[in-house]
Amino acid sequence: MSNDKPLSVEEVKSLYDRLSKDAEASGYHLNPDIDFAKELVRGLLLNQRRYGYYACPCRLASNNRLEDVDIICPCDYRDLDLNEHGVCYCALYVSLSGLKGEKKITSIPERRPSPEERGKKAEPLLKGPGTLPYPLWRCKVCGYLCAREQPPEVCPICKAKKERFEQFL
Ligand code: SF4
């Protein structure tokens, strides 16, 4: 497809609908401001055309998939930002409290490390027994395990709610 061809309303709607459906099925939510969310979806589609991957629409991509792998949507920072601020950096995704209007959706600080920091060799996640950087959560329904600050709102495998998770480690 030519990069010059304008994006159609249908293309934007199609990706918006897919992201929205996937988000709701996995315990995530798109920004309730549909026009705003669709503008971000448009940015994702433009980046897909430009770079060949869905680079975050609010960040400058390098056109090198390996260098940008942490900012391919959903980026590595989404869940941390949702937990801490109730919104991802672009505000495409919001937490349940953001969706219900209980938490104000505002711009948040960038959490992505600088290029220099990213270039450094990553510290091993496990430095020994019992040293996981995040608690390990287990879905009591299907046994799904995930290491993160909080359990997901919905189990991505069996769709059980957050309260069905227990801290495993
Ligand atoms: S900040 Fe939001 S829109 Fe940007 S890549 Fe992360 S999840 Fe996607």
mmCIF file with all atom_site columns, N, CA, C and O in Angstrom, residues 55-96:
data_model
loop_
_atom_site.group_PDB
_atom_site.id
_atom_site.type_symbol
_atom_site.label_atom_id
_atom_site.label_alt_id
_atom_site.label_comp_id
_atom_site.label_asym_id
_atom_site.label_entity_id
_atom_site.label_seq_id
_atom_site.pdbx_PDB_ins_code
_atom_site.Cartn_x
_atom_site.Cartn_y
_atom_site.Cartn_z
_atom_site.occupancy
_atom_site.B_iso_or_equiv
_atom_site.pdbx_formal_charge
_atom_site.auth_seq_id
_atom_site.auth_comp_id
_atom_site.auth_asym_id
_atom_site.auth_atom_id
_atom_site.pdbx_PDB_model_num
ATOM 1   N N  . ALA A 1 55 ? 4.311   1.506  16.293 1.00 0.00 ? 55 ALA A N  1
ATOM 2   C CA . ALA A 1 55 ? 5.071   2.293  17.281 1.00 0.00 ? 55 ALA A CA 1
ATOM 3   C C  . ALA A 1 55 ? 4.125   3.259  17.992 1.00 0.00 ? 55 ALA A C  1
ATOM 4   O O  . ALA A 1 55 ? 3.174   3.782  17.393 1.00 0.00 ? 55 ALA A O  1
ATOM 5   N N  . CYS A 1 56 ? 4.404   3.491  19.262 1.00 0.00 ? 56 CYS A N  1
ATOM 6   C CA . CYS A 1 56 ? 3.590   4.396  20.081 1.00 0.00 ? 56 CYS A CA 1
ATOM 7   C C  . CYS A 1 56 ? 3.387   5.732  19.348 1.00 0.00 ? 56 CYS A C  1
ATOM 8   O O  . CYS A 1 56 ? 4.361   6.334  18.879 1.00 0.00 ? 56 CYS A O  1
ATOM 9   N N  . PRO A 1 57 ? 2.158   6.212  19.257 1.00 0.00 ? 57 PRO A N  1
ATOM 10  C CA . PRO A 1 57 ? 1.911   7.460  18.525 1.00 0.00 ? 57 PRO A CA 1
ATOM 11  C C  . PRO A 1 57 ? 2.393   8.719  19.245 1.00 0.00 ? 57 PRO A C  1
ATOM 12  O O  . PRO A 1 57 ? 2.388   9.802  18.672 1.00 0.00 ? 57 PRO A O  1
ATOM 13  N N  . CYS A 1 58 ? 2.802   8.603  20.511 1.00 0.00 ? 58 CYS A N  1
ATOM 14  C CA . CYS A 1 58 ? 3.221   9.786  21.267 1.00 0.00 ? 58 CYS A CA 1
ATOM 15  C C  . CYS A 1 58 ? 4.733   9.846  21.460 1.00 0.00 ? 58 CYS A C  1
ATOM 16  O O  . CYS A 1 58 ? 5.212   10.690 22.211 1.00 0.00 ? 58 CYS A O  1
ATOM 17  N N  . ARG A 1 59 ? 5.433   8.924  20.849 1.00 0.00 ? 59 ARG A N  1
ATOM 18  C CA . ARG A 1 59 ? 6.885   8.912  21.044 1.00 0.00 ? 59 ARG A CA 1
ATOM 19  C C  . ARG A 1 59 ? 7.562   8.880  19.682 1.00 0.00 ? 59 ARG A C  1
ATOM 20  O O  . ARG A 1 59 ? 6.977   8.431  18.705 1.00 0.00 ? 59 ARG A O  1
ATOM 21  N N  . LEU A 1 60 ? 8.806   9.327  19.679 1.00 0.00 ? 60 LEU A N  1
ATOM 22  C CA . LEU A 1 60 ? 9.562   9.343  18.432 1.00 0.00 ? 60 LEU A CA 1
ATOM 23  C C  . LEU A 1 60 ? 10.175  7.959  18.216 1.00 0.00 ? 60 LEU A C  1
ATOM 24  O O  . LEU A 1 60 ? 10.984  7.500  19.021 1.00 0.00 ? 60 LEU A O  1
ATOM 25  N N  . ALA A 1 61 ? 9.773   7.318  17.141 1.00 0.00 ? 61 ALA A N  1
ATOM 26  C CA . ALA A 1 61 ? 10.314  5.990  16.847 1.00 0.00 ? 61 ALA A CA 1
ATOM 27  C C  . ALA A 1 61 ? 11.605  6.120  16.044 1.00 0.00 ? 61 ALA A C  1
ATOM 28  O O  . ALA A 1 61 ? 11.845  7.132  15.392 1.00 0.00 ? 61 ALA A O  1
ATOM 29  N N  . SER A 1 62 ? 12.437  5.093  16.105 1.00 0.00 ? 62 SER A N  1
ATOM 30  C CA . SER A 1 62 ? 13.743  5.151  15.446 1.00 0.00 ? 62 SER A CA 1
ATOM 31  C C  . SER A 1 62 ? 13.746  4.494  14.076 1.00 0.00 ? 62 SER A C  1
ATOM 32  O O  . SER A 1 62 ? 14.735  4.555  13.368 1.00 0.00 ? 62 SER A O  1
ATOM 33  N N  . ASN A 1 63 ? 12.666  3.834  13.734 1.00 0.00 ? 63 ASN A N  1
ATOM 34  C CA . ASN A 1 63 ? 12.592  3.045  12.501 1.00 0.00 ? 63 ASN A CA 1
ATOM 35  C C  . ASN A 1 63 ? 13.470  1.802  12.588 1.00 0.00 ? 63 ASN A C  1
ATOM 36  O O  . ASN A 1 63 ? 13.886  1.264  11.579 1.00 0.00 ? 63 ASN A O  1
ATOM 37  N N  . ASN A 1 64 ? 13.780  1.399  13.798 1.00 0.00 ? 64 ASN A N  1
ATOM 38  C CA . ASN A 1 64 ? 14.527  0.159  14.026 1.00 0.00 ? 64 ASN A CA 1
ATOM 39  C C  . ASN A 1 64 ? 13.710  -0.652 15.027 1.00 0.00 ? 64 ASN A C  1
ATOM 40  O O  . ASN A 1 64 ? 13.597  -0.276 16.198 1.00 0.00 ? 64 ASN A O  1
ATOM 41  N N  . ARG A 1 65 ? 13.115  -1.714 14.537 1.00 0.00 ? 65 ARG A N  1
ATOM 42  C CA . ARG A 1 65 ? 12.172  -2.471 15.365 1.00 0.00 ? 65 ARG A CA 1
ATOM 43  C C  . ARG A 1 65 ? 12.799  -2.920 16.689 1.00 0.00 ? 65 ARG A C  1
ATOM 44  O O  . ARG A 1 65 ? 12.166  -2.853 17.743 1.00 0.00 ? 65 ARG A O  1
ATOM 45  N N  . LEU A 1 66 ? 14.051  -3.342 16.628 1.00 0.00 ? 66 LEU A N  1
ATOM 46  C CA . LEU A 1 66 ? 14.701  -3.837 17.856 1.00 0.00 ? 66 LEU A CA 1
ATOM 47  C C  . LEU A 1 66 ? 14.849  -2.715 18.885 1.00 0.00 ? 66 LEU A C  1
ATOM 48  O O  . LEU A 1 66 ? 14.645  -2.915 20.074 1.00 0.00 ? 66 LEU A O  1
ATOM 49  N N  . GLU A 1 67 ? 15.211  -1.523 18.384 1.00 0.00 ? 67 GLU A N  1
ATOM 50  C CA . GLU A 1 67 ? 15.375  -0.387 19.312 1.00 0.00 ? 67 GLU A CA 1
ATOM 51  C C  . GLU A 1 67 ? 14.038  0.080  19.864 1.00 0.00 ? 67 GLU A C  1
ATOM 52  O O  . GLU A 1 67 ? 13.962  0.630  20.962 1.00 0.00 ? 67 GLU A O  1
ATOM 53  N N  . ASP A 1 68 ? 12.992  -0.133 19.080 1.00 0.00 ? 68 ASP A N  1
ATOM 54  C CA . ASP A 1 68 ? 11.666  0.376  19.480 1.00 0.00 ? 68 ASP A CA 1
ATOM 55  C C  . ASP A 1 68 ? 10.772  -0.688 20.089 1.00 0.00 ? 68 ASP A C  1
ATOM 56  O O  . ASP A 1 68 ? 9.600   -0.410 20.350 1.00 0.00 ? 68 ASP A O  1
ATOM 57  N N  . VAL A 1 69 ? 11.309  -1.868 20.318 1.00 0.00 ? 69 VAL A N  1
ATOM 58  C CA . VAL A 1 69 ? 10.424  -2.967 20.710 1.00 0.00 ? 69 VAL A CA 1
ATOM 59  C C  . VAL A 1 69 ? 9.660   -2.658 21.999 1.00 0.00 ? 69 VAL A C  1
ATOM 60  O O  . VAL A 1 69 ? 8.528   -3.095 22.175 1.00 0.00 ? 69 VAL A O  1
ATOM 61  N N  . ASP A 1 70 ? 10.259  -1.819 22.868 1.00 0.00 ? 70 ASP A N  1
ATOM 62  C CA . ASP A 1 70 ? 9.567   -1.488 24.131 1.00 0.00 ? 70 ASP A CA 1
ATOM 63  C C  . ASP A 1 70 ? 8.418   -0.508 23.938 1.00 0.00 ? 70 ASP A C  1
ATOM 64  O O  . ASP A 1 70 ? 7.596   -0.337 24.832 1.00 0.00 ? 70 ASP A O  1
ATOM 65  N N  . ILE A 1 71 ? 8.364   0.148  22.762 1.00 0.00 ? 71 ILE A N  1
ATOM 66  C CA . ILE A 1 71 ? 7.270   1.122  22.547 1.00 0.00 ? 71 ILE A CA 1
ATOM 67  C C  . ILE A 1 71 ? 6.336   0.681  21.424 1.00 0.00 ? 71 ILE A C  1
ATOM 68  O O  . ILE A 1 71 ? 5.627   1.503  20.840 1.00 0.00 ? 71 ILE A O  1
ATOM 69  N N  . ILE A 1 72 ? 6.355   -0.606 21.098 1.00 0.00 ? 72 ILE A N  1
ATOM 70  C CA . ILE A 1 72 ? 5.332   -1.112 20.191 1.00 0.00 ? 72 ILE A CA 1
ATOM 71  C C  . ILE A 1 72 ? 4.074   -1.318 21.030 1.00 0.00 ? 72 ILE A C  1
ATOM 72  O O  . ILE A 1 72 ? 4.110   -1.944 22.088 1.00 0.00 ? 72 ILE A O  1
ATOM 73  N N  . CYS A 1 73 ? 2.991   -0.730 20.565 1.00 0.00 ? 73 CYS A N  1
ATOM 74  C CA . CYS A 1 73 ? 1.749   -0.709 21.366 1.00 0.00 ? 73 CYS A CA 1
ATOM 75  C C  . CYS A 1 73 ? 1.130   -2.101 21.477 1.00 0.00 ? 73 CYS A C  1
ATOM 76  O O  . CYS A 1 73 ? 0.981   -2.778 20.464 1.00 0.00 ? 73 CYS A O  1
ATOM 77  N N  . PRO A 1 74 ? 0.747   -2.539 22.664 1.00 0.00 ? 74 PRO A N  1
ATOM 78  C CA . PRO A 1 74 ? 0.877   -1.866 23.951 1.00 0.00 ? 74 PRO A CA 1
ATOM 79  C C  . PRO A 1 74 ? 2.326   -1.915 24.448 1.00 0.00 ? 74 PRO A C  1
ATOM 80  O O  . PRO A 1 74 ? 2.943   -2.971 24.466 1.00 0.00 ? 74 PRO A O  1
ATOM 81  N N  . CYS A 1 75 ? 2.830   -0.772 24.864 1.00 0.00 ? 75 CYS A N  1
ATOM 82  C CA . CYS A 1 75 ? 4.241   -0.660 25.238 1.00 0.00 ? 75 CYS A CA 1
ATOM 83  C C  . CYS A 1 75 ? 4.515   -1.345 26.585 1.00 0.00 ? 75 CYS A C  1
ATOM 84  O O  . CYS A 1 75 ? 3.601   -1.681 27.332 1.00 0.00 ? 75 CYS A O  1
ATOM 85  N N  . ASP A 1 76 ? 5.816   -1.504 26.867 1.00 0.00 ? 76 ASP A N  1
ATOM 86  C CA . ASP A 1 76 ? 6.230   -2.135 28.129 1.00 0.00 ? 76 ASP A CA 1
ATOM 87  C C  . ASP A 1 76 ? 5.792   -1.337 29.357 1.00 0.00 ? 76 ASP A C  1
ATOM 88  O O  . ASP A 1 76 ? 5.822   -1.848 30.473 1.00 0.00 ? 76 ASP A O  1
ATOM 89  N N  . TYR A 1 77 ? 5.435   -0.073 29.143 1.00 0.00 ? 77 TYR A N  1
ATOM 90  C CA . TYR A 1 77 ? 5.202   0.828  30.274 1.00 0.00 ? 77 TYR A CA 1
ATOM 91  C C  . TYR A 1 77 ? 3.705   0.992  30.592 1.00 0.00 ? 77 TYR A C  1
ATOM 92  O O  . TYR A 1 77 ? 3.337   1.671  31.542 1.00 0.00 ? 77 TYR A O  1
ATOM 93  N N  . ARG A 1 78 ? 2.847   0.401  29.751 1.00 0.00 ? 78 ARG A N  1
ATOM 94  C CA . ARG A 1 78 ? 1.403   0.614  29.906 1.00 0.00 ? 78 ARG A CA 1
ATOM 95  C C  . ARG A 1 78 ? 0.899   0.198  31.291 1.00 0.00 ? 78 ARG A C  1
ATOM 96  O O  . ARG A 1 78 ? 0.234   0.991  31.968 1.00 0.00 ? 78 ARG A O  1
ATOM 97  N N  . ASP A 1 79 ? 1.222   -1.017 31.711 1.00 0.00 ? 79 ASP A N  1
ATOM 98  C CA . ASP A 1 79 ? 0.633   -1.498 32.963 1.00 0.00 ? 79 ASP A CA 1
ATOM 99  C C  . ASP A 1 79 ? 1.148   -0.720 34.168 1.00 0.00 ? 79 ASP A C  1
ATOM 100 O O  . ASP A 1 79 ? 0.391   -0.425 35.105 1.00 0.00 ? 79 ASP A O  1
ATOM 101 N N  . LEU A 1 80 ? 2.434   -0.385 34.145 1.00 0.00 ? 80 LEU A N  1
ATOM 102 C CA . LEU A 1 80 ? 2.991   0.401  35.254 1.00 0.00 ? 80 LEU A CA 1
ATOM 103 C C  . LEU A 1 80 ? 2.293   1.758  35.331 1.00 0.00 ? 80 LEU A C  1
ATOM 104 O O  . LEU A 1 80 ? 1.933   2.227  36.411 1.00 0.00 ? 80 LEU A O  1
ATOM 105 N N  . ASP A 1 81 ? 2.085   2.384  34.162 1.00 0.00 ? 81 ASP A N  1
ATOM 106 C CA . ASP A 1 81 ? 1.417   3.691  34.158 1.00 0.00 ? 81 ASP A CA 1
ATOM 107 C C  . ASP A 1 81 ? -0.059  3.575  34.536 1.00 0.00 ? 81 ASP A C  1
ATOM 108 O O  . ASP A 1 81 ? -0.591  4.443  35.241 1.00 0.00 ? 81 ASP A O  1
ATOM 109 N N  . LEU A 1 82 ? -0.706  2.512  34.090 1.00 0.00 ? 82 LEU A N  1
ATOM 110 C CA . LEU A 1 82 ? -2.117  2.334  34.473 1.00 0.00 ? 82 LEU A CA 1
ATOM 111 C C  . LEU A 1 82 ? -2.231  2.152  35.983 1.00 0.00 ? 82 LEU A C  1
ATOM 112 O O  . LEU A 1 82 ? -3.128  2.718  36.618 1.00 0.00 ? 82 LEU A O  1
ATOM 113 N N  . ASN A 1 83 ? -1.315  1.373  36.557 1.00 0.00 ? 83 ASN A N  1
ATOM 114 C CA . ASN A 1 83 ? -1.360  1.160  38.007 1.00 0.00 ? 83 ASN A CA 1
ATOM 115 C C  . ASN A 1 83 ? -1.095  2.450  38.773 1.00 0.00 ? 83 ASN A C  1
ATOM 116 O O  . ASN A 1 83 ? -1.759  2.753  39.757 1.00 0.00 ? 83 ASN A O  1
ATOM 117 N N  . GLU A 1 84 ? -0.107  3.198  38.295 1.00 0.00 ? 84 GLU A N  1
ATOM 118 C CA . GLU A 1 84 ? 0.308   4.380  39.063 1.00 0.00 ? 84 GLU A CA 1
ATOM 119 C C  . GLU A 1 84 ? -0.542  5.617  38.770 1.00 0.00 ? 84 GLU A C  1
ATOM 120 O O  . GLU A 1 84 ? -0.901  6.365  39.667 1.00 0.00 ? 84 GLU A O  1
ATOM 121 N N  . HIS A 1 85 ? -0.863  5.805  37.466 1.00 0.00 ? 85 HIS A N  1
ATOM 122 C CA . HIS A 1 85 ? -1.533  7.057  37.080 1.00 0.00 ? 85 HIS A CA 1
ATOM 123 C C  . HIS A 1 85 ? -2.952  6.850  36.554 1.00 0.00 ? 85 HIS A C  1
ATOM 124 O O  . HIS A 1 85 ? -3.661  7.820  36.287 1.00 0.00 ? 85 HIS A O  1
ATOM 125 N N  . GLY A 1 86 ? -3.332  5.615  36.320 1.00 0.00 ? 86 GLY A N  1
ATOM 126 C CA . GLY A 1 86 ? -4.678  5.339  35.797 1.00 0.00 ? 86 GLY A CA 1
ATOM 127 C C  . GLY A 1 86 ? -4.801  5.579  34.310 1.00 0.00 ? 86 GLY A C  1
ATOM 128 O O  . GLY A 1 86 ? -5.913  5.593  33.762 1.00 0.00 ? 86 GLY A O  1
ATOM 129 N N  . VAL A 1 87 ? -3.665  5.746  33.645 1.00 0.00 ? 87 VAL A N  1
ATOM 130 C CA . VAL A 1 87 ? -3.704  6.071  32.216 1.00 0.00 ? 87 VAL A CA 1
ATOM 131 C C  . VAL A 1 87 ? -2.335  5.733  31.628 1.00 0.00 ? 87 VAL A C  1
ATOM 132 O O  . VAL A 1 87 ? -1.328  5.793  32.334 1.00 0.00 ? 87 VAL A O  1
ATOM 133 N N  . CYS A 1 88 ? -2.289  5.335  30.348 1.00 0.00 ? 88 CYS A N  1
ATOM 134 C CA . CYS A 1 88 ? -0.974  5.112  29.720 1.00 0.00 ? 88 CYS A CA 1
ATOM 135 C C  . CYS A 1 88 ? -0.425  6.464  29.248 1.00 0.00 ? 88 CYS A C  1
ATOM 136 O O  . CYS A 1 88 ? -1.145  7.466  29.263 1.00 0.00 ? 88 CYS A O  1
ATOM 137 N N  . TYR A 1 89 ? 0.800   6.472  28.810 1.00 0.00 ? 89 TYR A N  1
ATOM 138 C CA . TYR A 1 89 ? 1.478   7.741  28.471 1.00 0.00 ? 89 TYR A CA 1
ATOM 139 C C  . TYR A 1 89 ? 0.694   8.548  27.437 1.00 0.00 ? 89 TYR A C  1
ATOM 140 O O  . TYR A 1 89 ? 0.581   9.765  27.534 1.00 0.00 ? 89 TYR A O  1
ATOM 141 N N  . CYS A 1 90 ? 0.134   7.868  26.433 1.00 0.00 ? 90 CYS A N  1
ATOM 142 C CA . CYS A 1 90 ? -0.652  8.566  25.393 1.00 0.00 ? 90 CYS A CA 1
ATOM 143 C C  . CYS A 1 90 ? -2.091  8.814  25.816 1.00 0.00 ? 90 CYS A C  1
ATOM 144 O O  . CYS A 1 90 ? -2.800  9.546  25.143 1.00 0.00 ? 90 CYS A O  1
ATOM 145 N N  . ALA A 1 91 ? -2.517  8.112  26.864 1.00 0.00 ? 91 ALA A N  1
ATOM 146 C CA . ALA A 1 91 ? -3.919  8.130  27.309 1.00 0.00 ? 91 ALA A CA 1
ATOM 147 C C  . ALA A 1 91 ? -4.837  7.380  26.340 1.00 0.00 ? 91 ALA A C  1
ATOM 148 O O  . ALA A 1 91 ? -6.033  7.654  26.293 1.00 0.00 ? 91 ALA A O  1
ATOM 149 N N  . LEU A 1 92 ? -4.271  6.442  25.580 1.00 0.00 ? 92 LEU A N  1
ATOM 150 C CA . LEU A 1 92 ? -5.145  5.576  24.774 1.00 0.00 ? 92 LEU A CA 1
ATOM 151 C C  . LEU A 1 92 ? -5.836  4.570  25.698 1.00 0.00 ? 92 LEU A C  1
ATOM 152 O O  . LEU A 1 92 ? -7.012  4.284  25.529 1.00 0.00 ? 92 LEU A O  1
ATOM 153 N N  . TYR A 1 93 ? -5.086  4.065  26.683 1.00 0.00 ? 93 TYR A N  1
ATOM 154 C CA . TYR A 1 93 ? -5.646  3.120  27.653 1.00 0.00 ? 93 TYR A CA 1
ATOM 155 C C  . TYR A 1 93 ? -5.868  3.825  28.980 1.00 0.00 ? 93 TYR A C  1
ATOM 156 O O  . TYR A 1 93 ? -5.040  4.647  29.394 1.00 0.00 ? 93 TYR A O  1
ATOM 157 N N  . VAL A 1 94 ? -6.980  3.500  29.618 1.00 0.00 ? 94 VAL A N  1
ATOM 158 C CA . VAL A 1 94 ? -7.257  4.056  30.941 1.00 0.00 ? 94 VAL A CA 1
ATOM 159 C C  . VAL A 1 94 ? -7.648  2.915  31.876 1.00 0.00 ? 94 VAL A C  1
ATOM 160 O O  . VAL A 1 94 ? -8.108  1.868  31.430 1.00 0.00 ? 94 VAL A O  1
ATOM 161 N N  . SER A 1 95 ? -7.453  3.149  33.164 1.00 0.00 ? 95 SER A N  1
ATOM 162 C CA . SER A 1 95 ? -7.853  2.145  34.154 1.00 0.00 ? 95 SER A CA 1
ATOM 163 C C  . SER A 1 95 ? -9.372  2.211  34.354 1.00 0.00 ? 95 SER A C  1
ATOM 164 O O  . SER A 1 95 ? -10.028 3.144  33.873 1.00 0.00 ? 95 SER A O  1
ATOM 165 N N  . LEU A 1 96 ? -9.896  1.263  35.084 1.00 0.00 ? 96 LEU A N  1
ATOM 166 C CA . LEU A 1 96 ? -11.335 1.242  35.347 1.00 0.00 ? 96 LEU A CA 1
ATOM 167 C C  . LEU A 1 96 ? -11.767 2.525  36.059 1.00 0.00 ? 96 LEU A C  1
ATOM 168 O O  . LEU A 1 96 ? -12.806 3.110  35.746 1.00 0.00 ? 96 LEU A O  1
#
